[in-house]
XYZ file of C-alpha atoms in Angstrom:
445
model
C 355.445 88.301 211.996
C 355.287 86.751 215.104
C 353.386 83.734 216.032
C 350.022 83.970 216.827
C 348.221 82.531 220.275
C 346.647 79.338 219.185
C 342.526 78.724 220.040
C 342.742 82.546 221.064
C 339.135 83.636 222.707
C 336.566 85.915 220.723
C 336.224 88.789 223.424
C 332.641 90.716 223.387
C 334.522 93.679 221.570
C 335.862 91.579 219.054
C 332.656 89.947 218.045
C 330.744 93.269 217.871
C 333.712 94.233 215.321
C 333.695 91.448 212.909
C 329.422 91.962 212.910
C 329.879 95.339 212.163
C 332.616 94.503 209.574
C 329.842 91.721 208.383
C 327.235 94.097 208.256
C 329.493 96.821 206.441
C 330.474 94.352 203.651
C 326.825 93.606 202.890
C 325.570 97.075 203.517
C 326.513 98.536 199.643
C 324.732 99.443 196.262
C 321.600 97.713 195.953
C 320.830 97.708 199.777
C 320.549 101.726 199.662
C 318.477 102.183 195.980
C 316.041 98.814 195.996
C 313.952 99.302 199.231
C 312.659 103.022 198.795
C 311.828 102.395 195.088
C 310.039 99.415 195.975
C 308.471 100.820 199.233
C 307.145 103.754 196.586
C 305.912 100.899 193.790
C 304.581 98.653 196.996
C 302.576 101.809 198.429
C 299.845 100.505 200.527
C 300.917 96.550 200.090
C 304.592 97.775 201.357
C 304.680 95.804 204.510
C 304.046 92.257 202.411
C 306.308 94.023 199.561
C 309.234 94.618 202.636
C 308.503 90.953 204.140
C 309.287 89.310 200.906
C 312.463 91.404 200.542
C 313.269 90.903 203.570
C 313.249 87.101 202.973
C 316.024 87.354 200.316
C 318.166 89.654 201.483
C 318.035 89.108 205.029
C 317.265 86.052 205.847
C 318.599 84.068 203.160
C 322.505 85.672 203.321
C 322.311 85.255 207.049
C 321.097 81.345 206.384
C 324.144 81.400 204.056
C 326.482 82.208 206.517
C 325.067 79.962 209.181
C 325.331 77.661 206.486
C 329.394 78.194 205.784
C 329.567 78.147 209.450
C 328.299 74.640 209.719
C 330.212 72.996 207.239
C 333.243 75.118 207.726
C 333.180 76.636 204.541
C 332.858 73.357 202.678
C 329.203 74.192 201.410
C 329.885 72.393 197.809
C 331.156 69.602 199.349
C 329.154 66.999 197.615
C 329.199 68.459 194.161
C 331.303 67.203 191.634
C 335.042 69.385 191.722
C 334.129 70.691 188.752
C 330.517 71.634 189.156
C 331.668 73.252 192.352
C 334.881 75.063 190.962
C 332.367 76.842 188.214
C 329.593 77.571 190.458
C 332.015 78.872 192.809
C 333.596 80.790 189.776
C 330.100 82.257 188.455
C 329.664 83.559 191.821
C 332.864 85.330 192.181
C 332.550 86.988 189.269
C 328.948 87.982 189.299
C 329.094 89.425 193.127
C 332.875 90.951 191.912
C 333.890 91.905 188.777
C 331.211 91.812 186.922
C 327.884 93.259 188.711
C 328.229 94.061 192.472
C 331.670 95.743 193.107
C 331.236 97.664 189.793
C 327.967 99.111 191.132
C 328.980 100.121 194.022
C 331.092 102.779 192.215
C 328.359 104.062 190.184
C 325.997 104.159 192.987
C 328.513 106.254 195.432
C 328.967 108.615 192.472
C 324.973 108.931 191.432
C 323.940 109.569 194.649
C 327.280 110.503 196.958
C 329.124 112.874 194.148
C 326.920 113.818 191.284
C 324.814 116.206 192.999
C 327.614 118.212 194.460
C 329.499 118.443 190.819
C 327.191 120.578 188.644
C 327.379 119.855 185.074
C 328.164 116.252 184.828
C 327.478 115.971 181.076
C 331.065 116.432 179.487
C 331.688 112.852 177.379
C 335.115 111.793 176.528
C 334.465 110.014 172.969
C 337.291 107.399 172.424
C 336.414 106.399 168.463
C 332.783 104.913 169.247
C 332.879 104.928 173.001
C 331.719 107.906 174.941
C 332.878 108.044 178.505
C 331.326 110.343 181.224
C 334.479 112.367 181.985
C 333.055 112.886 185.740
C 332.034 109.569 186.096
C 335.285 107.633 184.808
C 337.776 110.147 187.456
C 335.550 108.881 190.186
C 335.174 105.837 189.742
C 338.927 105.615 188.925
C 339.778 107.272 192.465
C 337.044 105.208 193.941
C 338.544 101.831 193.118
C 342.165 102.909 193.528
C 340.979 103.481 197.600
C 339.162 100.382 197.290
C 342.466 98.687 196.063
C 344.774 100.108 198.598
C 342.116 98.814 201.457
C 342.076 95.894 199.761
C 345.833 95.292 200.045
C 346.165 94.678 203.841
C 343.202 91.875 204.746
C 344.460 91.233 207.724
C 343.725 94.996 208.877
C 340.182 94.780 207.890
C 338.572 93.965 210.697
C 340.298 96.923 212.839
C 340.003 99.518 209.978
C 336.319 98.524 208.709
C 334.648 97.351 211.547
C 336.063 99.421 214.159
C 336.376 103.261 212.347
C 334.390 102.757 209.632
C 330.985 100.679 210.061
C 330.603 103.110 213.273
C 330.425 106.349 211.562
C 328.062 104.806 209.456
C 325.250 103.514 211.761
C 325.145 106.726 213.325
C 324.540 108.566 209.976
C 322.201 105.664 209.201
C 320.203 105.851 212.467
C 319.514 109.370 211.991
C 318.262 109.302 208.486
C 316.048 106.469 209.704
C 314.582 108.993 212.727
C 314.019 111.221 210.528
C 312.192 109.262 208.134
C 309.638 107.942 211.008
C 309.312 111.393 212.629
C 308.494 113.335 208.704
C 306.837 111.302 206.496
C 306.693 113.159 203.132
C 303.453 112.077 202.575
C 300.517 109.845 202.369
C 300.741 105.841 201.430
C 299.465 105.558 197.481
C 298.446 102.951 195.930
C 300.350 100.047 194.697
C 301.626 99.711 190.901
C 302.534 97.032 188.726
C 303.229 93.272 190.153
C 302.676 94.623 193.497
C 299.116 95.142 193.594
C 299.095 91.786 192.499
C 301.494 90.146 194.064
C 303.367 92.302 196.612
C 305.036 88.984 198.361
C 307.010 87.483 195.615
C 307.898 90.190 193.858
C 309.318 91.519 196.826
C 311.579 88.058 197.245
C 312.493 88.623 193.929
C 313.528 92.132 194.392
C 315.624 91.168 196.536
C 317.372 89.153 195.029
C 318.741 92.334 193.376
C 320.933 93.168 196.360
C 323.159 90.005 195.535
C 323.512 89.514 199.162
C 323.004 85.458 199.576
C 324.849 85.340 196.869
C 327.890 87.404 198.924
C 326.977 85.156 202.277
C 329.151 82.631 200.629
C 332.306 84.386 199.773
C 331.830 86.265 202.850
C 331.663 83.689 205.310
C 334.942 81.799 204.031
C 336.606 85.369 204.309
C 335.534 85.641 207.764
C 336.214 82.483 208.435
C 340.394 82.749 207.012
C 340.187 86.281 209.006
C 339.467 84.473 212.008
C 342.136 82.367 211.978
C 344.533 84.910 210.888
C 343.423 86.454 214.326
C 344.194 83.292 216.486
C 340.596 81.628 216.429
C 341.895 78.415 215.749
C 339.234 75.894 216.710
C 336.400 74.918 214.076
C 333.709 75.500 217.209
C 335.342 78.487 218.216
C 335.037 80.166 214.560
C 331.210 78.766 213.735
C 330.548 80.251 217.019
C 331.731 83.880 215.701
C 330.440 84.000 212.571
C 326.706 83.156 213.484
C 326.784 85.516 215.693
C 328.275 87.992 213.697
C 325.577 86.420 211.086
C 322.748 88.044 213.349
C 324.418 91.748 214.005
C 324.743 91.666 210.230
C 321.330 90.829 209.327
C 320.019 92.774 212.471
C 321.429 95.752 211.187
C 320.223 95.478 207.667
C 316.501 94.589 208.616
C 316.514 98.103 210.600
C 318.146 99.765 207.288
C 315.617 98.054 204.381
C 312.707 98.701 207.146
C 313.242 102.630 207.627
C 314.110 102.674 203.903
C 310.607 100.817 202.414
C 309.358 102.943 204.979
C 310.677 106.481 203.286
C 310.010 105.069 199.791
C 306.017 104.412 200.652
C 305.456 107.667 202.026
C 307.544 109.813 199.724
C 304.231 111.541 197.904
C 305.030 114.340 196.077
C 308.829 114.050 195.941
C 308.537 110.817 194.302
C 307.132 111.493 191.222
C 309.397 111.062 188.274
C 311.772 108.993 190.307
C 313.656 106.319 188.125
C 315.183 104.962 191.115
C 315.701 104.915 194.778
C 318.590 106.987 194.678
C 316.350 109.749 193.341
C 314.046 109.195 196.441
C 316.571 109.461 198.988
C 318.705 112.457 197.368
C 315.050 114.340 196.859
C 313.852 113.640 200.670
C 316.877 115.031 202.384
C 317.191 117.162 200.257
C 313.912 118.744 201.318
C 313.890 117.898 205.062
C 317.736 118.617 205.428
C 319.333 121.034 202.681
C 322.653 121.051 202.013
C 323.796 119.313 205.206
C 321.182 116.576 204.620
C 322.694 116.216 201.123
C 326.467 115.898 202.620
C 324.900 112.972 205.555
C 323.411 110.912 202.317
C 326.762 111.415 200.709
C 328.451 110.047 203.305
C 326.491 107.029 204.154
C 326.126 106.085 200.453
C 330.266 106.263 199.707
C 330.841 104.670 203.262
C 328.884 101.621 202.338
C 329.783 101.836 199.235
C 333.474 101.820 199.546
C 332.863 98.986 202.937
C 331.222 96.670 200.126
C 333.703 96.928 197.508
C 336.369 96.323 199.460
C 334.919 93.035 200.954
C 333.743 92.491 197.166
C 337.368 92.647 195.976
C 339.014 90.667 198.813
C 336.621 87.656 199.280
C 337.412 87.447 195.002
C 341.160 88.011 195.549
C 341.331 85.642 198.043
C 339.398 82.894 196.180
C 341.047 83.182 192.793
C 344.335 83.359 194.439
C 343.843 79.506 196.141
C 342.079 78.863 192.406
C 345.508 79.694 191.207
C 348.211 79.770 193.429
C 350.927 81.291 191.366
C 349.302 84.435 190.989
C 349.439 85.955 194.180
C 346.516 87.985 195.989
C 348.128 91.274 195.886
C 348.002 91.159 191.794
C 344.168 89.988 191.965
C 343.023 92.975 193.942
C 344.997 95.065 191.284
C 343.569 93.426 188.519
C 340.121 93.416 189.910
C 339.675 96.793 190.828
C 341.271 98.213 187.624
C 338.278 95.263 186.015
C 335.795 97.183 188.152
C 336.950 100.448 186.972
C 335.878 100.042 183.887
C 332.960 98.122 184.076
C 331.814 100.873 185.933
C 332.036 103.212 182.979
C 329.040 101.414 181.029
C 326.757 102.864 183.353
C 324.307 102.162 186.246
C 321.085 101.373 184.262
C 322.710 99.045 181.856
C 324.243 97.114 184.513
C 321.620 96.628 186.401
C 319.731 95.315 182.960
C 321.878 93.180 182.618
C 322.164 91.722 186.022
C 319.040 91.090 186.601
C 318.404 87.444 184.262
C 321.669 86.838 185.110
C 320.543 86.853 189.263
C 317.365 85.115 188.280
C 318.978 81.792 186.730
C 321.838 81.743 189.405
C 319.535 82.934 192.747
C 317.622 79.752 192.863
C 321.093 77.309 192.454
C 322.235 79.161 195.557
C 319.139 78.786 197.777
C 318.857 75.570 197.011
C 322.396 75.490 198.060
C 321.975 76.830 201.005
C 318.770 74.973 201.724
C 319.964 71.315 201.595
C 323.295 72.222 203.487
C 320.709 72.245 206.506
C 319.290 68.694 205.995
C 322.158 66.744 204.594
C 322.367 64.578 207.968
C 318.582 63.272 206.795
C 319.447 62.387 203.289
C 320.366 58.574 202.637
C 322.543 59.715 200.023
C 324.220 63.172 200.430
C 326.149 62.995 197.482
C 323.030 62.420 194.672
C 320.838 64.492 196.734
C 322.995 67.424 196.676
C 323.814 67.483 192.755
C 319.886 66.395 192.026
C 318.601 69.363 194.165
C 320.749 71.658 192.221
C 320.451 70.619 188.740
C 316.909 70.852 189.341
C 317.105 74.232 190.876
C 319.676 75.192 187.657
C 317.336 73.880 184.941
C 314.143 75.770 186.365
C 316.271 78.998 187.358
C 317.560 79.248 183.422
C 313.807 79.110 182.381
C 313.054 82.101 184.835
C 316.335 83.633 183.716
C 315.270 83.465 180.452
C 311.874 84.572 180.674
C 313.552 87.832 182.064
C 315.702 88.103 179.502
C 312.850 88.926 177.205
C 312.719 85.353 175.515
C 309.372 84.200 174.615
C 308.458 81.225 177.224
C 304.364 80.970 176.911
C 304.216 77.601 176.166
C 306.177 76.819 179.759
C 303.572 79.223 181.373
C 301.455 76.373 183.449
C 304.415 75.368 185.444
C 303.044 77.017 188.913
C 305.225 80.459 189.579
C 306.067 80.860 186.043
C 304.228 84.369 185.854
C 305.511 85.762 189.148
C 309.252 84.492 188.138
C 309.506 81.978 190.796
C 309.176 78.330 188.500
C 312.212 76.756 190.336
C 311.061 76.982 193.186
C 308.032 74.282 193.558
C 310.376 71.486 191.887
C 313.225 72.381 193.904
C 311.399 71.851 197.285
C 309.272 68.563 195.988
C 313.319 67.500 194.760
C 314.296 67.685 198.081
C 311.625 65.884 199.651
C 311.712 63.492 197.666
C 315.867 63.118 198.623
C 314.789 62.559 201.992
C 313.409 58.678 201.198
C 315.744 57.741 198.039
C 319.240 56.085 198.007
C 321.394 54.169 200.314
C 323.358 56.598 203.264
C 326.684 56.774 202.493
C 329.610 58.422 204.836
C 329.403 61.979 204.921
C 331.739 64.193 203.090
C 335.328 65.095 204.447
């Protein structure tokens, strides 16, 4: 290979390609079956149900990658090597392995397969496992694309952002027309938490879309893809990633906006549904047919397949530095054959599972994210930074647990304990109180 031109120059094309590549990694699973269900539950307190979502999963991934692009992808910087390595680690593996790439196979298959397959209920038993025969050939095709893609990184860029990501903000503009011009129906009323609290239970539902979590791993990749392209200088590359930041989060406000939007006036269609996937199949299936049906397809195993692939490469890539003498090409192997069969356990489950598991680790990462942007006011960097999060831990594994179904009463006056949110009033009053402790000491390298 030859050399590359050092300090090359992002052109106007190329930035437009690496946001649409941004936008395509985060576009996946959750983004396409969280907003209409909760736009349904939110009904008439949808647009403070969508603002709170829109918090987590827009604002606070692009914050995270603003936030990589500041400190050059040395976010943990001040944490203790090994505090870092396993926070680092936990994130990997939840946004990989374990939760997010998984689910973006069962999601493309729920909503961009099943309903073209007919009977779907043949079950391979395997002594006291039962497999979903369908189920475990797609996702087994779907992660052996997602492992070929996976295999070139430094093609990404040209084959996501520029063929892919495209094709799929065209068939994403035109279900959102469609949405605005017929409405299914009439706004109901709101259920559950959000008739009481529409706000914060939409920040925590999003949370679900894993997305601030993925800012992280996402920025560094864009970050080593930039200077596999030439874009040498540290100015030059924070320059290109915010603003890819801002196509990325532009482009996902407009999806989760015409998507609450669809969920809160489904009406009649909604009835029954046990998820968004449900709502979107059922609406173009009425207002489209058949060809609706094949345009959901599409845009579901598009963003799908766009997500995964970033999933498995930003965890490649990492686990590869972790440990250098297993090289990247056998980590994208052995990750999406890992994904493969997590898959298999099934979409409900894994999102039942997820879910404590985002609430304990959600508010470490914010809080992450959120003194990155005033470490030049702390006094001392180092403390501040590890105080802020262990705070931040402690009070995220009491929410985490509360989700889990553990009985937690007799922690119930801390404010936010009821709405899921207790971290998040000692975490800010932590980092106040950072800004007038401790001697200053030099920055980080």
């Amino acid at each position: 290979m030859g050399l590359l031109v050092q300090n090359k120059q992002m052109s106007f094309s190329d930035t437009l390609s690496l946001g649409f590549m941004t936008f395509a990694f985060f576009l996946g699973a959750g983004n396409l079956i969280f907003p209409p269900f909760a736009g349904m539950l939110a009904g008439e307190n949808m647009p403070l149900a969508m603002m709170g979502f829109l918090v987590t999963a827009v604002g606070m991934p692009l914050v995270g990658l603003i936030a990589v692009a500041k400190t050059q992808g040395k976010v943990m910087a001040y944490l203790p090597a090994v505090a870092a390595t396993a926070l680092a680690v936990a994130i990997y593996i939840i946004i990989g392995p374990a939760f997010a790439a998984p689910r973006t196979g069962l999601v493309a298959f729920e909503i961009g397969a099943k309903p073209f397959l007919g009977d779907t209920s043949t079950v391979l038993a395997l002594g006291s496992i039962s497999l979903n025969v369908a189920q475990l050939i797609f996702t087994l095709g779907f992660f052996a694309v997602t492992m070929l893609l996976a295999l070139f990184p430094g093609k990404l860029m040209d084959s996501v952002g520029k063929v892919l990501t495209p094709v799929l903000m065209v068939l994403l503009l035109s279900l959102a027309i469609s949405v605005i011009m017929l409405p299914s129906g009439d706004v109901s009323a709101p259920v559950g938490e959000y008739a009481s609290s529409p706000l914060i239970k939409g920040v925590i539902e999003g949370y679900n879309t894993m997305d601030t979590l993925a800012s992280l791993m996402f920025g560094m990749l864009i970050i080593d893809l930039l200077r596999k392209k030439g874009v040498d200088a540290p100015a030059d590359q924070t320059r290109a990633l915010v603003r890819a930041a801002f196509i990325a989060a532009s482009g996902l406000a407009f999806v989760y906006i015409s998507l609450f939007f669809l969920g809160a006036t489904a009406g009649d269609i909604a009835q029954g549904a046990e998820n968004g996937g449900q709502i979107l199949t059922r609406y173009v299936d009425r207002e489209f047919g058949t060809l609706g049906a094949l345009l959901l397809s599409t845009v579901v195993s598009l963003a799908c397949l766009t997500t995964a692939v970033g999933l498995v490469s930003a965890c490649s890539d990492y686990f590869n530095e972790l440990f250098p003498r297993i090289k990247y090409r056998q980590f994208v192997i052995l990750f999406s054959i890992i994904c493969a069969v997590v898959a298999n356990v099934g979409l409900t489950q894994l999102i039942s599972v997820s879910i404590p598991v985002l609430v304990s680790v959600y508010p470490v990462v914010i809080a992450l994210v959120a003194v990155t942007f005033i470490t030049q006011y702390l006094p001392n960097p180092k403390v501040s930074h590890r105080l802020v999060l262990a705070v931040a831990l402690l009070f995220g594994a009491i929410d985490g647990l509360k989700a889990a179904g553990m009985n937690m009463e007799s922690l119930s006056f801390m404010p936010l304990y009821a709405e899921g949110m207790a971290w998040l009033l000692p975490t800010a009053v932590t980092m106040v109180i950072c800004l007038f402790i401790g001697k200053r000491t030099p920055a980080a390298a």
